[in-house]
PDB file of C-alpha atoms and ligand atoms in Angstrom:
ATOM      1  CA  MET A 484     -21.308 -10.500 -14.938  1.00  0.00           C
ATOM      2  CA  LYS A 485     -21.339  -7.941 -17.737  1.00  0.00           C
ATOM      3  CA  LEU A 486     -20.538  -4.244 -17.741  1.00  0.00           C
ATOM      4  CA  LEU A 487     -22.296  -2.379 -20.522  1.00  0.00           C
ATOM      5  CA  ILE A 488     -20.081   0.525 -21.522  1.00  0.00           C
ATOM      6  CA  GLY A 489     -20.117   3.410 -23.958  1.00  0.00           C
ATOM      7  CA  PRO A 490     -17.382   4.067 -26.520  1.00  0.00           C
ATOM      8  CA  ARG A 491     -14.072   3.882 -24.685  1.00  0.00           C
ATOM      9  CA  GLN A 492     -12.772   6.923 -26.551  1.00  0.00           C
ATOM     10  CA  TYR A 493     -15.093   9.266 -24.682  1.00  0.00           C
ATOM     11  CA  SER A 494     -17.392   7.512 -22.203  1.00  0.00           C
ATOM     12  CA  THR A 495     -15.823   8.813 -19.021  1.00  0.00           C
ATOM     13  CA  TRP A 496     -18.686   7.464 -16.939  1.00  0.00           C
ATOM     14  CA  SER A 497     -17.999   3.938 -18.161  1.00  0.00           C
ATOM     15  CA  LEU A 498     -14.309   4.106 -17.338  1.00  0.00           C
ATOM     16  CA  ARG A 499     -14.897   4.626 -13.621  1.00  0.00           C
ATOM     17  CA  PRO A 500     -16.693   1.367 -12.735  1.00  0.00           C
ATOM     18  CA  TYR A 501     -14.436  -0.483 -15.177  1.00  0.00           C
ATOM     19  CA  LEU A 502     -11.419   0.599 -13.115  1.00  0.00           C
ATOM     20  CA  VAL A 503     -13.209  -0.251  -9.880  1.00  0.00           C
ATOM     21  CA  LEU A 504     -14.230  -3.738 -11.026  1.00  0.00           C
ATOM     22  CA  LYS A 505     -10.731  -4.417 -12.345  1.00  0.00           C
ATOM     23  CA  ARG A 506      -9.203  -3.370  -9.030  1.00  0.00           C
ATOM     24  CA  ALA A 507     -11.721  -5.541  -7.179  1.00  0.00           C
ATOM     25  CA  GLY A 508     -10.643  -8.543  -9.233  1.00  0.00           C
ATOM     26  CA  ALA A 509     -14.241  -9.056 -10.357  1.00  0.00           C
ATOM     27  CA  ASP A 510     -14.935 -11.658 -13.012  1.00  0.00           C
ATOM     28  CA  PHE A 511     -16.641  -9.538 -15.668  1.00  0.00           C
ATOM     29  CA  THR A 512     -16.721  -8.879 -19.371  1.00  0.00           C
ATOM     30  CA  THR A 513     -17.553  -5.647 -21.159  1.00  0.00           C
ATOM     31  CA  LEU A 514     -20.316  -5.159 -23.699  1.00  0.00           C
ATOM     32  CA  ASP A 515     -20.212  -2.178 -26.038  1.00  0.00           C
ATOM     33  CA  ALA A 516     -23.180   0.136 -26.419  1.00  0.00           C
ATOM     34  CA  ARG A 517     -23.598   3.112 -28.723  1.00  0.00           C
ATOM     35  CA  TYR A 518     -26.013   6.007 -28.483  1.00  0.00           C
ATOM     36  CA  ASP A 519     -25.235   8.218 -31.448  1.00  0.00           C
ATOM     37  CA  THR A 520     -28.493   7.721 -33.352  1.00  0.00           C
ATOM     38  CA  PRO A 521     -32.140   7.647 -32.208  1.00  0.00           C
ATOM     39  CA  GLU A 522     -32.205   3.924 -33.066  1.00  0.00           C
ATOM     40  CA  GLN A 523     -29.169   3.226 -30.913  1.00  0.00           C
ATOM     41  CA  LYS A 524     -30.625   5.254 -28.054  1.00  0.00           C
ATOM     42  CA  ALA A 525     -33.897   3.332 -28.307  1.00  0.00           C
ATOM     43  CA  ALA A 526     -32.028   0.024 -28.248  1.00  0.00           C
ATOM     44  CA  LEU A 527     -30.020   1.128 -25.203  1.00  0.00           C
ATOM     45  CA  SER A 528     -33.176   2.193 -23.384  1.00  0.00           C
ATOM     46  CA  LYS A 529     -34.558  -1.328 -23.800  1.00  0.00           C
ATOM     47  CA  VAL A 530     -31.591  -2.703 -21.864  1.00  0.00           C
ATOM     48  CA  SER A 531     -30.704   0.095 -19.460  1.00  0.00           C
ATOM     49  CA  PRO A 532     -33.382   1.322 -17.024  1.00  0.00           C
ATOM     50  CA  SER A 533     -31.917   4.846 -17.108  1.00  0.00           C
ATOM     51  CA  GLY A 534     -31.204   4.706 -20.834  1.00  0.00           C
ATOM     52  CA  LEU A 535     -27.563   5.362 -19.945  1.00  0.00           C
ATOM     53  CA  VAL A 536     -24.301   3.530 -19.547  1.00  0.00           C
ATOM     54  CA  PRO A 537     -22.540   2.225 -17.555  1.00  0.00           C
ATOM     55  CA  LEU A 538     -24.823  -0.604 -16.538  1.00  0.00           C
ATOM     56  CA  LEU A 539     -23.735  -3.651 -14.565  1.00  0.00           C
ATOM     57  CA  MET A 540     -25.701  -6.805 -15.327  1.00  0.00           C
ATOM     58  CA  ILE A 541     -25.543  -9.570 -12.747  1.00  0.00           C
ATOM     59  CA  GLY A 542     -27.873 -12.324 -13.866  1.00  0.00           C
ATOM     60  CA  GLU A 543     -31.318 -10.734 -13.896  1.00  0.00           C
ATOM     61  CA  ASP A 544     -30.195  -7.786 -11.827  1.00  0.00           C
ATOM     62  CA  LYS A 545     -29.136  -4.472 -13.270  1.00  0.00           C
ATOM     63  CA  ILE A 546     -27.221  -1.736 -11.486  1.00  0.00           C
ATOM     64  CA  TRP A 547     -26.919   1.546 -13.315  1.00  0.00           C
ATOM     65  CA  ASP A 548     -24.901   4.622 -12.434  1.00  0.00           C
ATOM     66  CA  SER A 549     -21.129   4.579 -11.990  1.00  0.00           C
ATOM     67  CA  LEU A 550     -21.209   5.432  -8.292  1.00  0.00           C
ATOM     68  CA  ALA A 551     -23.862   2.829  -7.463  1.00  0.00           C
ATOM     69  CA  ILE A 552     -21.837   0.169  -9.282  1.00  0.00           C
ATOM     70  CA  SER A 553     -18.718   1.246  -7.397  1.00  0.00           C
ATOM     71  CA  GLU A 554     -20.507   1.075  -4.041  1.00  0.00           C
ATOM     72  CA  TRP A 555     -21.823  -2.365  -4.952  1.00  0.00           C
ATOM     73  CA  ALA A 556     -18.279  -3.468  -5.738  1.00  0.00           C
ATOM     74  CA  ALA A 557     -16.971  -2.059  -2.440  1.00  0.00           C
ATOM     75  CA  GLU A 558     -19.557  -4.130  -0.558  1.00  0.00           C
ATOM     76  CA  THR A 559     -19.174  -7.243  -2.670  1.00  0.00           C
ATOM     77  CA  TYR A 560     -15.368  -7.308  -2.599  1.00  0.00           C
ATOM     78  CA  PRO A 561     -14.504  -6.009   0.895  1.00  0.00           C
ATOM     79  CA  GLU A 562     -11.070  -7.636   0.711  1.00  0.00           C
ATOM     80  CA  ALA A 563     -10.185  -5.286  -2.165  1.00  0.00           C
ATOM     81  CA  GLY A 564     -10.366  -2.255   0.154  1.00  0.00           C
ATOM     82  CA  LEU A 565     -12.020  -0.044  -2.440  1.00  0.00           C
ATOM     83  CA  TRP A 566     -12.629   2.696   0.117  1.00  0.00           C
ATOM     84  CA  PRO A 567      -9.963   3.774   2.641  1.00  0.00           C
ATOM     85  CA  ALA A 568      -9.953   1.695   5.831  1.00  0.00           C
ATOM     86  CA  ASP A 569      -9.785   4.717   8.120  1.00  0.00           C
ATOM     87  CA  ALA A 570     -13.254   6.181   8.784  1.00  0.00           C
ATOM     88  CA  LYS A 571     -12.182   9.808   8.456  1.00  0.00           C
ATOM     89  CA  ALA A 572     -10.223   9.181   5.250  1.00  0.00           C
ATOM     90  CA  ARG A 573     -13.213   7.206   3.950  1.00  0.00           C
ATOM     91  CA  ALA A 574     -15.559  10.131   4.620  1.00  0.00           C
ATOM     92  CA  TYR A 575     -13.276  12.473   2.687  1.00  0.00           C
ATOM     93  CA  ALA A 576     -12.891   9.932  -0.109  1.00  0.00           C
ATOM     94  CA  ARG A 577     -16.665   9.702  -0.424  1.00  0.00           C
ATOM     95  CA  ALA A 578     -16.997  13.493  -0.348  1.00  0.00           C
ATOM     96  CA  VAL A 579     -14.495  14.142  -3.131  1.00  0.00           C
ATOM     97  CA  THR A 580     -15.917  11.256  -5.174  1.00  0.00           C
ATOM     98  CA  ALA A 581     -19.459  12.577  -4.793  1.00  0.00           C
ATOM     99  CA  GLU A 582     -18.249  16.047  -5.722  1.00  0.00           C
ATOM    100  CA  MET A 583     -16.676  14.645  -8.869  1.00  0.00           C
ATOM    101  CA  HIS A 584     -19.826  12.663  -9.610  1.00  0.00           C
ATOM    102  CA  SER A 585     -22.117  15.683  -9.493  1.00  0.00           C
ATOM    103  CA  GLY A 586     -19.907  18.758  -9.771  1.00  0.00           C
ATOM    104  CA  TYR A 587     -17.156  20.353 -11.847  1.00  0.00           C
ATOM    105  CA  HIS A 588     -19.743  21.507 -14.377  1.00  0.00           C
ATOM    106  CA  ALA A 589     -17.488  23.996 -16.142  1.00  0.00           C
ATOM    107  CA  LEU A 590     -14.735  21.407 -16.482  1.00  0.00           C
ATOM    108  CA  ARG A 591     -17.200  18.971 -18.015  1.00  0.00           C
ATOM    109  CA  HIS A 592     -18.651  21.633 -20.278  1.00  0.00           C
ATOM    110  CA  TYR A 593     -15.504  23.304 -21.571  1.00  0.00           C
ATOM    111  CA  CYS A 594     -13.297  20.218 -21.554  1.00  0.00           C
ATOM    112  CA  GLY A 595     -15.880  17.611 -22.470  1.00  0.00           C
ATOM    113  CA  THR A 596     -15.027  14.355 -24.161  1.00  0.00           C
ATOM    114  CA  SER A 597     -16.312  13.561 -27.628  1.00  0.00           C
ATOM    115  CA  TYR A 598     -15.153  12.241 -30.972  1.00  0.00           C
ATOM    116  CA  GLU A 599     -13.181  15.470 -31.386  1.00  0.00           C
ATOM    117  CA  HIS A 600     -11.844  15.405 -27.868  1.00  0.00           C
ATOM    118  CA  PRO A 601     -11.391  11.784 -26.814  1.00  0.00           C
ATOM    119  CA  GLN A 602     -10.391  11.019 -23.268  1.00  0.00           C
ATOM    120  CA  VAL A 603      -7.770   8.582 -24.454  1.00  0.00           C
ATOM    121  CA  GLY A 604      -4.886   8.832 -26.848  1.00  0.00           C
ATOM    122  CA  LEU A 605      -2.266  11.466 -27.102  1.00  0.00           C
ATOM    123  CA  SER A 606      -4.065  14.089 -29.139  1.00  0.00           C
ATOM    124  CA  PHE A 607      -4.130  17.575 -27.660  1.00  0.00           C
ATOM    125  CA  ALA A 608      -6.398  20.569 -27.835  1.00  0.00           C
ATOM    126  CA  PRO A 609      -5.927  23.957 -26.215  1.00  0.00           C
ATOM    127  CA  ALA A 610      -8.146  24.607 -23.194  1.00  0.00           C
ATOM    128  CA  PRO A 611     -10.694  27.346 -23.709  1.00  0.00           C
ATOM    129  CA  GLU A 612     -10.387  30.358 -21.417  1.00  0.00           C
ATOM    130  CA  HIS A 613     -13.248  30.828 -18.962  1.00  0.00           C
ATOM    131  CA  PRO A 614     -13.326  31.998 -15.356  1.00  0.00           C
ATOM    132  CA  ASP A 615     -15.638  29.147 -14.337  1.00  0.00           C
ATOM    133  CA  LEU A 616     -13.237  26.639 -15.858  1.00  0.00           C
ATOM    134  CA  SER A 617     -10.346  28.256 -14.001  1.00  0.00           C
ATOM    135  CA  ALA A 618     -12.311  28.018 -10.761  1.00  0.00           C
ATOM    136  CA  ASP A 619     -12.957  24.312 -11.338  1.00  0.00           C
ATOM    137  CA  ILE A 620      -9.293  23.626 -12.095  1.00  0.00           C
ATOM    138  CA  ARG A 621      -8.261  25.522  -8.983  1.00  0.00           C
ATOM    139  CA  ARG A 622     -10.742  23.511  -6.926  1.00  0.00           C
ATOM    140  CA  LEU A 623      -9.449  20.262  -8.444  1.00  0.00           C
ATOM    141  CA  VAL A 624      -5.852  21.187  -7.648  1.00  0.00           C
ATOM    142  CA  GLY A 625      -6.900  22.106  -4.108  1.00  0.00           C
ATOM    143  CA  VAL A 626      -8.719  18.815  -3.529  1.00  0.00           C
ATOM    144  CA  TRP A 627      -5.914  16.700  -4.968  1.00  0.00           C
ATOM    145  CA  THR A 628      -3.246  18.590  -3.023  1.00  0.00           C
ATOM    146  CA  GLN A 629      -5.084  18.543   0.300  1.00  0.00           C
ATOM    147  CA  MET A 630      -6.011  14.860   0.117  1.00  0.00           C
ATOM    148  CA  ARG A 631      -2.537  13.805  -0.985  1.00  0.00           C
ATOM    149  CA  GLN A 632      -0.924  15.830   1.776  1.00  0.00           C
ATOM    150  CA  ARG A 633      -3.280  14.676   4.496  1.00  0.00           C
ATOM    151  CA  PHE A 634      -3.986  11.053   3.580  1.00  0.00           C
ATOM    152  CA  GLY A 635      -1.460  10.044   0.927  1.00  0.00           C
ATOM    153  CA  SER A 636       1.475   8.820   2.993  1.00  0.00           C
ATOM    154  CA  GLU A 637       0.928   5.105   2.274  1.00  0.00           C
ATOM    155  CA  GLY A 638       1.172   5.282  -1.498  1.00  0.00           C
ATOM    156  CA  PRO A 639       0.881   7.407  -4.651  1.00  0.00           C
ATOM    157  CA  TRP A 640      -2.930   7.444  -4.870  1.00  0.00           C
ATOM    158  CA  LEU A 641      -5.242  10.155  -3.549  1.00  0.00           C
ATOM    159  CA  PHE A 642      -5.663   8.403  -0.198  1.00  0.00           C
ATOM    160  CA  GLY A 643      -2.367   6.547  -0.292  1.00  0.00           C
ATOM    161  CA  ARG A 644      -3.733   3.175  -1.325  1.00  0.00           C
ATOM    162  CA  TRP A 645      -5.906   2.985  -4.426  1.00  0.00           C
ATOM    163  CA  SER A 646      -9.580   3.799  -3.836  1.00  0.00           C
ATOM    164  CA  ILE A 647     -12.770   4.510  -5.746  1.00  0.00           C
ATOM    165  CA  ALA A 648     -11.822   8.198  -5.632  1.00  0.00           C
ATOM    166  CA  ASP A 649      -8.934   7.401  -7.980  1.00  0.00           C
ATOM    167  CA  ALA A 650     -11.306   5.783 -10.451  1.00  0.00           C
ATOM    168  CA  PHE A 651     -13.490   8.885 -10.455  1.00  0.00           C
ATOM    169  CA  PHE A 652     -10.576  11.227 -11.035  1.00  0.00           C
ATOM    170  CA  THR A 653      -8.919   9.214 -13.804  1.00  0.00           C
ATOM    171  CA  PRO A 654     -11.058  10.703 -16.607  1.00  0.00           C
ATOM    172  CA  VAL A 655     -10.191  14.170 -15.289  1.00  0.00           C
ATOM    173  CA  ALA A 656      -6.505  13.372 -15.492  1.00  0.00           C
ATOM    174  CA  ALA A 657      -7.069  12.431 -19.140  1.00  0.00           C
ATOM    175  CA  ARG A 658      -8.816  15.768 -19.685  1.00  0.00           C
ATOM    176  CA  VAL A 659      -5.929  17.603 -18.022  1.00  0.00           C
ATOM    177  CA  ARG A 660      -3.599  15.926 -20.487  1.00  0.00           C
ATOM    178  CA  HIS A 661      -5.786  16.321 -23.554  1.00  0.00           C
ATOM    179  CA  PHE A 662      -6.646  19.974 -22.958  1.00  0.00           C
ATOM    180  CA  GLN A 663      -3.173  20.710 -21.608  1.00  0.00           C
ATOM    181  CA  LEU A 664      -4.613  22.301 -18.499  1.00  0.00           C
ATOM    182  CA  ASP A 665      -1.932  24.265 -16.685  1.00  0.00           C
ATOM    183  CA  LEU A 666      -2.257  23.005 -13.122  1.00  0.00           C
ATOM    184  CA  GLY A 667       0.751  25.082 -12.053  1.00  0.00           C
ATOM    185  CA  ALA A 668      -1.116  28.257 -12.974  1.00  0.00           C
ATOM    186  CA  HIS A 669      -4.006  27.120 -10.758  1.00  0.00           C
ATOM    187  CA  GLY A 670      -2.270  26.589  -7.443  1.00  0.00           C
ATOM    188  CA  ASP A 671      -0.155  23.510  -8.095  1.00  0.00           C
ATOM    189  CA  GLU A 672       3.122  25.178  -7.117  1.00  0.00           C
ATOM    190  CA  GLN A 673       4.494  21.958  -5.637  1.00  0.00           C
ATOM    191  CA  SER A 674       3.367  19.811  -8.606  1.00  0.00           C
ATOM    192  CA  ILE A 675       1.468  17.507  -6.261  1.00  0.00           C
ATOM    193  CA  ALA A 676      -1.577  17.539  -8.541  1.00  0.00           C
ATOM    194  CA  LYS A 677       0.556  17.110 -11.665  1.00  0.00           C
ATOM    195  CA  THR A 678       2.307  14.095 -10.158  1.00  0.00           C
ATOM    196  CA  TYR A 679      -0.997  12.590  -9.040  1.00  0.00           C
ATOM    197  CA  ALA A 680      -2.510  13.050 -12.530  1.00  0.00           C
ATOM    198  CA  ALA A 681       0.486  11.223 -14.019  1.00  0.00           C
ATOM    199  CA  THR A 682       0.004   8.411 -11.485  1.00  0.00           C
ATOM    200  CA  LEU A 683      -3.637   8.007 -12.538  1.00  0.00           C
ATOM    201  CA  LEU A 684      -2.686   7.795 -16.219  1.00  0.00           C
ATOM    202  CA  SER A 685       0.004   5.196 -15.573  1.00  0.00           C
ATOM    203  CA  ASN A 686      -2.392   2.781 -13.849  1.00  0.00           C
ATOM    204  CA  PRO A 687      -2.093  -0.513 -15.847  1.00  0.00           C
ATOM    205  CA  ASP A 688      -5.893  -0.919 -15.789  1.00  0.00           C
ATOM    206  CA  TYR A 689      -6.262   2.512 -17.372  1.00  0.00           C
ATOM    207  CA  LEU A 690      -3.561   1.763 -19.935  1.00  0.00           C
ATOM    208  CA  GLU A 691      -5.448  -1.394 -20.885  1.00  0.00           C
ATOM    209  CA  TRP A 692      -8.613   0.663 -21.414  1.00  0.00           C
ATOM    210  CA  GLU A 693      -6.683   3.209 -23.442  1.00  0.00           C
ATOM    211  CA  LYS A 694      -5.150   0.485 -25.593  1.00  0.00           C
ATOM    212  CA  ALA A 695      -8.545  -1.067 -26.292  1.00  0.00           C
ATOM    213  CA  ALA A 696      -9.864   2.384 -27.197  1.00  0.00           C
ATOM    214  CA  SER A 697      -7.255   2.997 -29.808  1.00  0.00           C
ATOM    215  CA  VAL A 698      -7.817  -0.164 -31.883  1.00  0.00           C
TER     216      VAL A 698
HETATM  217  N1  GSH B 889     -24.582   9.663 -13.544  1.00  0.00           N
HETATM  218  C1  GSH B 889     -24.493   8.625 -14.538  1.00  0.00           C
HETATM  219  C2  GSH B 889     -24.208   9.293 -15.874  1.00  0.00           C
HETATM  220  C3  GSH B 889     -24.173   8.313 -17.006  1.00  0.00           C
HETATM  221  C4  GSH B 889     -24.098   8.996 -18.378  1.00  0.00           C
HETATM  222  O1  GSH B 889     -24.364  10.195 -18.537  1.00  0.00           O
HETATM  223  N2  GSH B 889     -23.762   8.185 -19.399  1.00  0.00           N
HETATM  224  C5  GSH B 889     -23.670   8.655 -20.779  1.00  0.00           C
HETATM  225  C6  GSH B 889     -22.406   8.127 -21.440  1.00  0.00           C
HETATM  226  S1  GSH B 889     -20.887   8.593 -20.753  1.00  0.00           S
HETATM  227  C7  GSH B 889     -24.765   8.029 -21.594  1.00  0.00           C
HETATM  228  O2  GSH B 889     -25.152   6.915 -21.344  1.00  0.00           O
HETATM  229  N3  GSH B 889     -25.304   8.734 -22.603  1.00  0.00           N
HETATM  230  C8  GSH B 889     -26.296   8.163 -23.448  1.00  0.00           C
HETATM  231  C9  GSH B 889     -27.099   9.188 -24.148  1.00  0.00           C
HETATM  232  O3  GSH B 889     -26.787  10.380 -23.959  1.00  0.00           O
HETATM  233  O4  GSH B 889     -28.018   8.809 -24.845  1.00  0.00           O
HETATM  234  C10 GSH B 889     -23.430   7.604 -14.104  1.00  0.00           C
HETATM  235  O5  GSH B 889     -22.617   7.953 -13.256  1.00  0.00           O
HETATM  236  O6  GSH B 889     -23.445   6.464 -14.551  1.00  0.00           O
END
Protein backbone atom coordinates (compact mmCIF):
# COMPACT_ATOMS: atom_id res chain seq x y z
CA MET A 1 0.00 0.00 0.00
CA LYS A 2 1.40 3.38 -1.01
CA LEU A 3 0.45 6.88 0.05
CA LEU A 4 1.32 9.48 -2.56
CA ILE A 5 2.09 12.71 -0.75
CA GLY A 6 3.08 16.26 -1.57
CA PRO A 7 6.16 17.99 -0.18
CA ARG A 8 6.16 17.42 3.57
CA GLN A 9 7.20 21.02 4.20
CA TYR A 10 3.81 22.36 3.15
CA SER A 11 1.37 19.66 2.01
CA THR A 12 -1.03 19.86 4.92
CA TRP A 13 -3.53 17.64 3.14
CA SER A 14 -0.97 14.85 2.90
CA LEU A 15 -0.09 14.99 6.58
CA ARG A 16 -3.61 14.11 7.72
CA PRO A 17 -3.98 10.62 6.19
CA TYR A 18 -0.32 9.94 6.98
CA LEU A 19 -1.08 10.45 10.68
CA VAL A 20 -4.24 8.36 10.41
CA LEU A 21 -2.51 5.45 8.67
CA LYS A 22 0.35 5.55 11.16
CA ARG A 23 -2.09 5.46 14.07
CA ALA A 24 -3.95 2.59 12.42
CA GLY A 25 -0.73 0.61 12.22
CA ALA A 26 -1.19 0.26 8.46
CA ASP A 27 1.61 -1.28 6.44
CA PHE A 28 2.31 1.51 3.95
CA THR A 29 5.11 3.44 2.33
CA THR A 30 5.08 7.02 1.10
CA LEU A 31 5.79 8.17 -2.43
CA ASP A 32 6.72 11.79 -3.08
CA ALA A 33 4.92 13.85 -5.69
CA ARG A 34 5.59 17.41 -6.79
CA TYR A 35 3.31 19.84 -8.58
CA ASP A 36 5.33 23.01 -8.97
CA THR A 37 5.65 22.98 -12.76
CA PRO A 38 3.13 22.22 -15.54
CA GLU A 39 5.12 19.05 -16.32
CA GLN A 40 4.92 17.87 -12.72
CA LYS A 41 1.20 18.63 -12.59
CA ALA A 42 0.65 16.68 -15.81
CA ALA A 43 2.59 13.72 -14.42
CA LEU A 44 0.56 13.82 -11.19
CA SER A 45 -2.70 13.92 -13.13
CA LYS A 46 -1.72 10.68 -14.87
CA VAL A 47 -1.53 8.94 -11.50
CA SER A 48 -4.12 10.76 -9.40
CA PRO A 49 -7.74 10.82 -10.62
CA SER A 50 -8.27 14.25 -9.02
CA GLY A 51 -4.83 15.50 -10.02
CA LEU A 52 -4.20 16.07 -6.31
CA VAL A 53 -2.45 14.48 -3.38
CA PRO A 54 -2.86 12.69 -1.06
CA LEU A 55 -3.71 9.51 -2.93
CA LEU A 56 -3.79 6.06 -1.37
CA MET A 57 -2.91 3.24 -3.76
CA ILE A 58 -4.00 -0.24 -2.75
CA GLY A 59 -3.12 -2.59 -5.58
CA GLU A 60 -5.17 -1.36 -8.53
CA ASP A 61 -7.43 0.74 -6.35
CA LYS A 62 -6.94 4.42 -5.72
CA ILE A 63 -8.54 6.48 -2.98
CA TRP A 64 -8.05 10.21 -3.20
CA ASP A 65 -8.98 12.91 -0.72
CA SER A 66 -7.67 13.00 2.84
CA LEU A 67 -11.07 12.48 4.46
CA ALA A 68 -12.00 9.55 2.21
CA ILE A 69 -8.67 7.88 2.98
CA SER A 70 -9.24 8.45 6.69
CA GLU A 71 -12.74 6.96 6.54
CA TRP A 72 -11.35 3.98 4.65
CA ALA A 73 -8.75 3.50 7.37
CA ALA A 74 -11.40 3.74 10.11
CA GLU A 75 -13.36 0.94 8.42
CA THR A 76 -10.35 -1.17 7.56
CA TYR A 77 -8.72 -0.97 10.99
CA PRO A 78 -11.68 -0.94 13.41
CA GLU A 79 -9.45 -2.12 16.25
CA ALA A 80 -7.51 1.16 16.01
CA GLY A 81 -10.58 3.14 17.14
CA LEU A 82 -9.94 6.00 14.73
CA TRP A 83 -13.29 7.59 15.55
CA PRO A 84 -14.58 7.90 19.14
CA ALA A 85 -16.48 4.83 20.35
CA ASP A 86 -19.37 6.84 21.77
CA ALA A 87 -21.95 7.70 19.09
CA LYS A 88 -22.49 11.28 20.25
CA ALA A 89 -18.76 11.99 20.55
CA ARG A 90 -18.30 10.38 17.12
CA ALA A 91 -20.92 12.68 15.58
CA TYR A 92 -19.14 15.73 17.00
CA ALA A 93 -15.77 14.39 15.89
CA ARG A 94 -17.08 14.00 12.36
CA ALA A 95 -18.63 17.48 12.44
CA VAL A 96 -15.46 19.26 13.53
CA THR A 97 -13.37 17.19 11.10
CA ALA A 98 -15.71 18.02 8.22
CA GLU A 99 -15.63 21.67 9.22
CA MET A 100 -11.85 21.61 9.13
CA HIS A 101 -11.92 19.79 5.80
CA SER A 102 -14.08 22.38 4.08
CA GLY A 103 -13.97 25.51 6.22
CA TYR A 104 -11.61 27.95 7.93
CA HIS A 105 -11.06 29.73 4.62
CA ALA A 106 -9.49 32.85 6.10
CA LEU A 107 -7.09 30.77 8.17
CA ARG A 108 -6.04 28.86 5.07
CA HIS A 109 -5.75 32.03 3.03
CA TYR A 110 -3.89 34.29 5.44
CA CYS A 111 -1.84 31.58 7.14
CA GLY A 112 -1.30 29.28 4.19
CA THR A 113 1.62 26.91 3.91
CA SER A 114 4.20 27.31 1.18
CA TYR A 115 7.94 27.36 0.64
CA GLU A 116 8.01 30.67 2.52
CA HIS A 117 5.71 29.46 5.24
CA PRO A 118 6.31 25.74 5.77
CA GLN A 119 4.09 23.85 8.14
CA VAL A 120 7.08 22.20 9.75
CA GLY A 121 10.24 23.51 11.31
CA LEU A 122 10.67 26.25 13.79
CA SER A 123 10.64 29.28 11.53
CA PHE A 124 8.16 32.00 12.44
CA ALA A 125 6.25 34.67 10.61
CA PRO A 126 3.92 37.29 12.06
CA ALA A 127 0.22 36.64 11.45
CA PRO A 128 -1.43 39.18 9.19
CA GLU A 129 -4.25 41.19 10.75
CA HIS A 130 -7.71 40.54 9.30
CA PRO A 131 -11.13 40.34 10.91
CA ASP A 132 -11.98 37.14 9.02
CA LEU A 133 -8.79 35.53 10.27
CA SER A 134 -9.63 36.60 13.82
CA ALA A 135 -13.08 35.07 13.45
CA ASP A 136 -11.58 31.78 12.28
CA ILE A 137 -9.11 31.69 15.16
CA ARG A 138 -11.90 32.42 17.62
CA ARG A 139 -13.98 29.63 16.11
CA LEU A 140 -11.01 27.24 16.30
CA VAL A 141 -10.41 28.10 19.96
CA GLY A 142 -14.12 27.61 20.64
CA VAL A 143 -14.24 24.20 18.96
CA TRP A 144 -11.07 22.96 20.65
CA THR A 145 -12.18 24.23 24.06
CA GLN A 146 -15.71 22.86 23.86
CA MET A 147 -14.67 19.43 22.61
CA ARG A 148 -11.86 19.10 25.14
CA GLN A 149 -14.15 20.13 27.98
CA ARG A 150 -17.03 17.90 26.94
CA PHE A 151 -15.30 14.80 25.58
CA GLY A 152 -11.65 15.00 26.59
CA SER A 153 -11.63 13.35 30.00
CA GLU A 154 -9.97 10.11 28.86
CA GLY A 155 -6.81 11.64 27.45
CA PRO A 156 -5.08 14.71 26.01
CA TRP A 157 -6.58 14.53 22.51
CA LEU A 158 -9.64 16.41 21.26
CA PHE A 159 -11.98 13.55 22.18
CA GLY A 160 -9.80 12.11 24.92
CA ARG A 161 -8.36 9.23 22.93
CA TRP A 162 -6.68 9.99 19.62
CA SER A 163 -9.07 10.26 16.66
CA ILE A 164 -9.14 11.36 13.04
CA ALA A 165 -10.12 14.82 14.28
CA ASP A 166 -6.63 15.14 15.77
CA ALA A 167 -5.06 14.33 12.42
CA PHE A 168 -7.11 17.06 10.75
CA PHE A 169 -6.18 19.67 13.33
CA THR A 170 -2.45 18.91 13.42
CA PRO A 171 -1.60 21.13 10.42
CA VAL A 172 -3.53 23.95 12.09
CA ALA A 173 -1.46 23.56 15.23
CA ALA A 174 1.64 23.95 13.05
CA ARG A 175 0.15 27.11 11.55
CA VAL A 176 -0.61 28.45 15.03
CA ARG A 177 3.04 27.95 15.89
CA HIS A 178 4.48 29.24 12.63
CA PHE A 179 2.32 32.36 12.46
CA GLN A 180 2.47 32.83 16.23
CA LEU A 181 -1.29 33.10 16.44
CA ASP A 182 -2.31 34.48 19.81
CA LEU A 183 -4.95 32.02 20.96
CA GLY A 184 -5.25 33.80 24.31
CA ALA A 185 -6.42 36.94 22.53
CA HIS A 186 -9.12 34.87 20.80
CA GLY A 187 -10.92 33.33 23.75
CA ASP A 188 -8.36 30.86 25.08
CA GLU A 189 -8.32 32.31 28.59
CA GLN A 190 -7.81 28.89 30.17
CA SER A 191 -5.09 27.87 27.66
CA ILE A 192 -7.05 24.74 26.77
CA ALA A 193 -6.51 25.35 23.05
CA LYS A 194 -2.84 26.22 23.56
CA THR A 195 -2.26 23.01 25.51
CA TYR A 196 -4.10 20.96 22.90
CA ALA A 197 -2.04 22.52 20.06
CA ALA A 198 1.15 21.58 21.93
CA THR A 199 -0.17 18.02 22.34
CA LEU A 200 -0.75 17.74 18.58
CA LEU A 201 2.78 18.92 17.81
CA SER A 202 4.34 16.48 20.26
CA ASN A 203 2.72 13.43 18.64
CA PRO A 204 5.66 11.10 17.73
CA ASP A 205 4.09 10.41 14.32
CA TYR A 206 4.03 14.14 13.62
CA LEU A 207 7.60 14.56 14.85
CA GLU A 208 8.67 11.82 12.45
CA TRP A 209 6.99 13.68 9.58
CA GLU A 210 8.61 16.92 10.66
CA LYS A 211 12.02 15.27 10.84
CA ALA A 212 11.66 13.81 7.36
CA ALA A 213 10.61 17.25 6.10
CA SER A 214 13.70 18.95 7.36
CA VAL A 215 16.28 16.70 5.66
N1 LIG B 1 -9.70 18.03 -0.45
C1 LIG B 1 -8.47 17.42 -0.90
C2 LIG B 1 -7.48 18.54 -1.17
C3 LIG B 1 -6.18 18.04 -1.72
C4 LIG B 1 -5.25 19.17 -2.19
O1 LIG B 1 -5.66 20.32 -2.38
N2 LIG B 1 -3.98 18.80 -2.41
C5 LIG B 1 -2.96 19.74 -2.88
C6 LIG B 1 -1.67 19.58 -2.09
S1 LIG B 1 -1.74 19.88 -0.38
C7 LIG B 1 -2.55 19.36 -4.27
O2 LIG B 1 -2.53 18.20 -4.62
N3 LIG B 1 -2.20 20.33 -5.13
C8 LIG B 1 -1.73 20.03 -6.44
C9 LIG B 1 -1.87 21.17 -7.37
O3 LIG B 1 -2.31 22.24 -6.90
O4 LIG B 1 -1.56 20.99 -8.53
C10 LIG B 1 -8.00 16.40 0.14
O5 LIG B 1 -8.47 16.48 1.27
O6 LIG B 1 -7.24 15.49 -0.17
